[in-house]
PDB file of C-alpha atoms in Angstrom:
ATOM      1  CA  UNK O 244      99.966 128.061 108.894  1.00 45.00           C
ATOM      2  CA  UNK O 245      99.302 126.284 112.055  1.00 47.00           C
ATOM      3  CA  UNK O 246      98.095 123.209 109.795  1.00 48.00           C
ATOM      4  CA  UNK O 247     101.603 123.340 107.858  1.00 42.00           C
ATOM      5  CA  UNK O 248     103.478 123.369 111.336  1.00 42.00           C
ATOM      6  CA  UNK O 249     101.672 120.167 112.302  1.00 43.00           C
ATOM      7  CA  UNK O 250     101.979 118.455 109.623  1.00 40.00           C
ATOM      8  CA  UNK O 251     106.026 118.875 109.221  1.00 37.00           C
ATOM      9  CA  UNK O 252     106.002 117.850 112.944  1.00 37.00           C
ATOM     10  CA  UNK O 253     103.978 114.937 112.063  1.00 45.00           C
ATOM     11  CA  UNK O 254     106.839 113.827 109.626  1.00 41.00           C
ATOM     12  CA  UNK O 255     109.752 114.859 111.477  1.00 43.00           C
ATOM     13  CA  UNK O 256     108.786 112.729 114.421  1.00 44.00           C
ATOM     14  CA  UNK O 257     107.860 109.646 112.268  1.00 46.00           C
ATOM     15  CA  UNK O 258     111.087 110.437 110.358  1.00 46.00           C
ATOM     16  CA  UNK O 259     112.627 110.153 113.844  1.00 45.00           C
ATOM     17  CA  UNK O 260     110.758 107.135 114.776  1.00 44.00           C
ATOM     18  CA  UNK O 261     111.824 105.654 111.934  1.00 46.00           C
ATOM     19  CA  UNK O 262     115.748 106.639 111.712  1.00 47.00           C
ATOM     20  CA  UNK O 263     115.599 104.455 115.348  1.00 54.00           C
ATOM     21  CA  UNK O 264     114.351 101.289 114.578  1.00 59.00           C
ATOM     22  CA  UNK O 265     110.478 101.844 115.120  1.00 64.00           C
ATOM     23  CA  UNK O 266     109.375  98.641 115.685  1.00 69.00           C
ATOM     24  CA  UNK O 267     106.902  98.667 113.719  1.00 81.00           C
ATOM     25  CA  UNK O 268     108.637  99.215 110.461  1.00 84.00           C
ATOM     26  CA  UNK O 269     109.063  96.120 108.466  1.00 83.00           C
ATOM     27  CA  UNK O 270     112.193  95.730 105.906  1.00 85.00           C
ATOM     28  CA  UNK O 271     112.071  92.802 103.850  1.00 85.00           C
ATOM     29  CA  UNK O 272     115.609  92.624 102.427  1.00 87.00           C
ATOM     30  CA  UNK O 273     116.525  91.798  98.932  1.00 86.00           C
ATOM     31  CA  UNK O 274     117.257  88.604  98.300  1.00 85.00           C
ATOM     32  CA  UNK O 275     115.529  87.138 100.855  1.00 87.00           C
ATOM     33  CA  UNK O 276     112.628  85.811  99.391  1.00 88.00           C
ATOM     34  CA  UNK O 277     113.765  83.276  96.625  1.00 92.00           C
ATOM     35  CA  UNK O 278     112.086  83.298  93.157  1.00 95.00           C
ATOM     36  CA  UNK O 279     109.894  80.571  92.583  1.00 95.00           C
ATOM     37  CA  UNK O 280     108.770  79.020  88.980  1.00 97.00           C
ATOM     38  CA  UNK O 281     104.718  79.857  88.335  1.00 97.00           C
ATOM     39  CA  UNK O 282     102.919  76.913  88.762  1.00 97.00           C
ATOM     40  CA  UNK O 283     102.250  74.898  85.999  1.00 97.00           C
ATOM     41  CA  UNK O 284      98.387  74.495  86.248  1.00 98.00           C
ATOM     42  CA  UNK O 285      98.003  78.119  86.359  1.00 98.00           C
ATOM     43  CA  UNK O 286     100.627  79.379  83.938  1.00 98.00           C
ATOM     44  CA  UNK O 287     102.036  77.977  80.421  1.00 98.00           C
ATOM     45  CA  UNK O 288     105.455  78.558  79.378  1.00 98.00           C
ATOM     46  CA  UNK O 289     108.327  79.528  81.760  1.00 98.00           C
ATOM     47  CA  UNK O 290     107.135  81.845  83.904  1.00 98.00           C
ATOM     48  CA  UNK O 291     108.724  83.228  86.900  1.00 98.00           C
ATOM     49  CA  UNK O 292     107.108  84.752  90.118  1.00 97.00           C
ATOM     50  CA  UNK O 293     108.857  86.966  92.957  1.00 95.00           C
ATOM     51  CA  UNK O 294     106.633  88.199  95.664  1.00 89.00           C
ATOM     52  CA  UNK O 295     107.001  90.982  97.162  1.00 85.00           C
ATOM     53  CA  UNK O 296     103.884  92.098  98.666  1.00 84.00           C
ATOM     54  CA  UNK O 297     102.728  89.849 101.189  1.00 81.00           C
ATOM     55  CA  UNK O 298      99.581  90.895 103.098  1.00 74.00           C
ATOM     56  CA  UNK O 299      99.594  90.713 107.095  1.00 78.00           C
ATOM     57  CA  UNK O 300      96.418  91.280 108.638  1.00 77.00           C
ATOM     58  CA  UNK O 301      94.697  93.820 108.841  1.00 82.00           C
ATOM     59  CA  UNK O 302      96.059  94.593 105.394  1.00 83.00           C
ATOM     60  CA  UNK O 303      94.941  92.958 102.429  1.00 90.00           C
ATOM     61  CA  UNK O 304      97.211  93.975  99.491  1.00 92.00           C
ATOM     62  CA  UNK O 305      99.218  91.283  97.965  1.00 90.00           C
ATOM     63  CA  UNK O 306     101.524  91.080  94.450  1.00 94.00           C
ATOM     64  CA  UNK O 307     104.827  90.470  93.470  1.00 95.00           C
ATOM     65  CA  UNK O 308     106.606  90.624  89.645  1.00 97.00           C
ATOM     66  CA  UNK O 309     106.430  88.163  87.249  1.00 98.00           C
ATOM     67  CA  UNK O 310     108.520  87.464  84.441  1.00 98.00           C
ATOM     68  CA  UNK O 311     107.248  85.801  81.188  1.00 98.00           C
ATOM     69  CA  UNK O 312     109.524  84.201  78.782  1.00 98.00           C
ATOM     70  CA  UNK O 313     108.384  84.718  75.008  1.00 98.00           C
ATOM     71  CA  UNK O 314     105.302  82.950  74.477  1.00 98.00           C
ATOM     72  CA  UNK O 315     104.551  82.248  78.235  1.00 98.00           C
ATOM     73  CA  UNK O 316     101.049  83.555  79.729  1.00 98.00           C
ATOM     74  CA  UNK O 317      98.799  83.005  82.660  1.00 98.00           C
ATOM     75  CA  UNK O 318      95.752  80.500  82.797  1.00 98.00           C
ATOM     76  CA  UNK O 319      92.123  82.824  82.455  1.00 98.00           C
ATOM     77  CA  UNK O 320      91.721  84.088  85.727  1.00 98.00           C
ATOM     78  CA  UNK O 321      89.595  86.604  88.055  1.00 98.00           C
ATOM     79  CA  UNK O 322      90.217  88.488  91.050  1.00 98.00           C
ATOM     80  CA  UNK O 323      87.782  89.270  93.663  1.00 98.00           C
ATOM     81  CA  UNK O 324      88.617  93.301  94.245  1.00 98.00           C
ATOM     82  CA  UNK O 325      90.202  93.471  90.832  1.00 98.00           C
ATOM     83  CA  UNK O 326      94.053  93.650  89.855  1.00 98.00           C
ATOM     84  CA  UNK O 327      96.729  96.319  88.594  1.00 98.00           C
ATOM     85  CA  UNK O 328      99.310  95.073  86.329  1.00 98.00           C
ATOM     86  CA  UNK O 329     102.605  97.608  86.031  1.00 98.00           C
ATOM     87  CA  UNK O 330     104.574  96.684  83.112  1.00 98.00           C
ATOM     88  CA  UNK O 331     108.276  97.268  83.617  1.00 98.00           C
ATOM     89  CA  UNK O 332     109.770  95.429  81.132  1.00 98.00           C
ATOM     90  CA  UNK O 333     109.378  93.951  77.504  1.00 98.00           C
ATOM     91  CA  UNK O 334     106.286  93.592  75.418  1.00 98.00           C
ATOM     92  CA  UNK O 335     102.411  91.397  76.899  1.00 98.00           C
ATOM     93  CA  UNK O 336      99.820  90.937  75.817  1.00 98.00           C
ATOM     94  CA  UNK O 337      95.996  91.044  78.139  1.00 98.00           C
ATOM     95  CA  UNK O 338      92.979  89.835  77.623  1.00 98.00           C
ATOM     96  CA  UNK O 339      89.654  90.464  79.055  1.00 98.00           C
ATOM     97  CA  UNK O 340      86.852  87.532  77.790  1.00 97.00           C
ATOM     98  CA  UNK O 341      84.858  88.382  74.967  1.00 95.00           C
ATOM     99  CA  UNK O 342      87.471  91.188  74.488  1.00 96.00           C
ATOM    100  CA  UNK O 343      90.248  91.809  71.677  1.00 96.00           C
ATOM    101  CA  UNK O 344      93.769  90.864  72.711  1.00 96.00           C
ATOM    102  CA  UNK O 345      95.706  93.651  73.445  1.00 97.00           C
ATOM    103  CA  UNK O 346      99.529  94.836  73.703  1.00 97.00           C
ATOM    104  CA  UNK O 347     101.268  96.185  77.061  1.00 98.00           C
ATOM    105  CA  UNK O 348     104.361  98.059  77.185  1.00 98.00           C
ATOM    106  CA  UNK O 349     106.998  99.075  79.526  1.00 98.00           C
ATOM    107  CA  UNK O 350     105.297 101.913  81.804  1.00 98.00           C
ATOM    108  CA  UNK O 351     101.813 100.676  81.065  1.00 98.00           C
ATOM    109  CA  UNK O 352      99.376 100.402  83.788  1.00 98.00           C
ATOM    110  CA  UNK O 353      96.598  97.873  83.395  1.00 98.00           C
ATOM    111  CA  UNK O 354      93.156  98.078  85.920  1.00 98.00           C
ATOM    112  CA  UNK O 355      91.088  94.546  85.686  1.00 98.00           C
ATOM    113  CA  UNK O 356      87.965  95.266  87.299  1.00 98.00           C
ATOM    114  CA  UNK O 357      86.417  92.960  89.797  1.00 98.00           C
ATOM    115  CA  UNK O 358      85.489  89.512  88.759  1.00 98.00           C
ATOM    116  CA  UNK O 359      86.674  90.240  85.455  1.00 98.00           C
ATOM    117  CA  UNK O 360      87.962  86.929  83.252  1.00 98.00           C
ATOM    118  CA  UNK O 361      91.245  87.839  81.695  1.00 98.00           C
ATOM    119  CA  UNK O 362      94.521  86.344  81.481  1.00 98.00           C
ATOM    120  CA  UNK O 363      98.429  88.537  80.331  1.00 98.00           C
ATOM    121  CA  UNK O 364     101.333  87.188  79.533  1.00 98.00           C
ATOM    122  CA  UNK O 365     104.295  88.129  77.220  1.00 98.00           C
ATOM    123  CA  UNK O 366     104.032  88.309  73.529  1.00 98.00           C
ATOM    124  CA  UNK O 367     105.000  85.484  71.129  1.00 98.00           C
ATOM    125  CA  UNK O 368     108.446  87.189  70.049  1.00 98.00           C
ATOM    126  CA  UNK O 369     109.281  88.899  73.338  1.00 98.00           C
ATOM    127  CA  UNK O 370     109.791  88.280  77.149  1.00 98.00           C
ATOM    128  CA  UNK O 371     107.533  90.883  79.555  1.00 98.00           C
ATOM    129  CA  UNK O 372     107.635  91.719  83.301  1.00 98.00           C
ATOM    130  CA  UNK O 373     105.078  93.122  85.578  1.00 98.00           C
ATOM    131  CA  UNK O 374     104.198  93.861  88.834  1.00 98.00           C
ATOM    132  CA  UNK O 375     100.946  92.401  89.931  1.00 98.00           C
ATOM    133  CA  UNK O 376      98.961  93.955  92.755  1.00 97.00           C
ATOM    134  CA  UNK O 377      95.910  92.510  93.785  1.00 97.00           C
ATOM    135  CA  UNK O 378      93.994  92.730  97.073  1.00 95.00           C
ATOM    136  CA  UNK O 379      92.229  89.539  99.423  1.00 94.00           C
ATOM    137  CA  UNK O 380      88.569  89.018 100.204  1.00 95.00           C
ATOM    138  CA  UNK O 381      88.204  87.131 102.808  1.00 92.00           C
ATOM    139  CA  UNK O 382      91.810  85.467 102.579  1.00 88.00           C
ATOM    140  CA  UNK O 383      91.744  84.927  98.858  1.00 93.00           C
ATOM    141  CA  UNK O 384      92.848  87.381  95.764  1.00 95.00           C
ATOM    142  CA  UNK O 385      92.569  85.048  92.816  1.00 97.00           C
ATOM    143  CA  UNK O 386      90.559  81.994  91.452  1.00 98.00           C
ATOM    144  CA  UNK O 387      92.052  80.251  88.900  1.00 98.00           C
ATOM    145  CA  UNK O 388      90.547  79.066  85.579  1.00 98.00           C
ATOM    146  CA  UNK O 389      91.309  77.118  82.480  1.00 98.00           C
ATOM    147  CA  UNK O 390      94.599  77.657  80.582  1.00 98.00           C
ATOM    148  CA  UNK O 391      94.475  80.140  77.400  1.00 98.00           C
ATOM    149  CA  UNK O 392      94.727  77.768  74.299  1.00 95.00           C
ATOM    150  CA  UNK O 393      97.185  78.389  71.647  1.00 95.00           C
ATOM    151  CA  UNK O 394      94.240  79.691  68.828  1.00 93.00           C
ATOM    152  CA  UNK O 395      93.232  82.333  71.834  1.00 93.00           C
ATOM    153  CA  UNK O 396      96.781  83.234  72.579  1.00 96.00           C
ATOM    154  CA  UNK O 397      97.566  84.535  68.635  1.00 92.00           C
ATOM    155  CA  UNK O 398      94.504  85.963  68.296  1.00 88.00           C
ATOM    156  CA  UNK O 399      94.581  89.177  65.853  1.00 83.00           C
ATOM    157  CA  UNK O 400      95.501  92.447  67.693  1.00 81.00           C
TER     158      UNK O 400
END
C-alpha cells in the first residue's frame, strides 16, 4: 500500500509541475514545423516528410510521418539501431533485401532490425502514411543507398 501511495504522489506532483509551466516540458506546437518535400536522391515519387521527433541530447530518438503519393517509395536504406514504421493511413508496401515485397496497412506496425537493407513506400494504386521512428548512433539514424528500380518496385506479392 505504501508503494501505491508513492507512486500517486509521484504523479500528482509531476502533474502539478507540469499544470505550472515546468520548465522542462517541451511543447512543440502544431504547425510550427513546416512540411518539407523528401529529397529527391533518397526518395522517388512525391513524397512528403513532417518531423516530429527531433532528438536533443541525451536522447536519441528521432522520426516524423511521411506521406507517399501512389507509386512513390524510399531509396534502399539501413538504420543503425533499426526502425519502426506505424502505418496510419492508406496501403505500402516494405521490403527487406533478398526478401518478398510485402503489403502494410493502416494500424500495421513494421520492426526493421539493425542494419537491415529495406526500403517502403506506398503501393502502385494507393497513397500511404507512416510514422517513422528511428534512433541515432553516434549522431546518425540512417545511411542512404541506391534508389529501388521500377522491376523491384512491382515485384509479385
Amino acid at each position: 500500500m505504501k508503494s501505491l501511495a508513492m507512486t500517486v504522489l509521484s504523479l500528482s506532483m509531476a502533474a502539478a509541475a507540469s499544470a505550472q509551466g515546468d520548465p522542462a516540458l517541451k511543447i512543440t506546437r502544431n504547425g510550427s514545423q513546416p512540411s518539407a518535400p523528401g529529397p529527391a536522391e533518397n526518395f522517388t515519387g512525391a513524397v512528403r516528410v513532417d518531423m516530429r521527433l527531433s532528438p536533443d541530447t541525451p536522447a536519441r530518438v528521432g522520426g516524423g510521418l511521411v506521406t507517399f503519393e501512389p507509386g512513390a517509395r524510399t531509396a534502399w536504406h539501413t538504420h543503425p539501431l533499426g526502425q519502426t514504421l506505424i502505418v496510419t493511413q492508406g496501403l505500402g508496401l516494405v521490403q527487406v533485401w533478398g526478401g518478398p515485397v510485402q503489403e502494410i496497412a493502416p494500424g500495421d506496425v513494421v520492426w526493421i532490425p539493425p542494419g537491415a537493407k529495406h526500403w517502403h513506400g506506398a503501393s502502385p494504386t494507393n497513397g500511404m502514411a507512416h510514422y517513422a521512428i528511428a534512433e541515432q548512433l553516434d549522431g546518425k539514424s540512417v545511411d542512404w543507398l541506391e534508389k529501388v528500380g521500377d522491376q523491384q518496385y512491382r515485384a509479385p506479392r
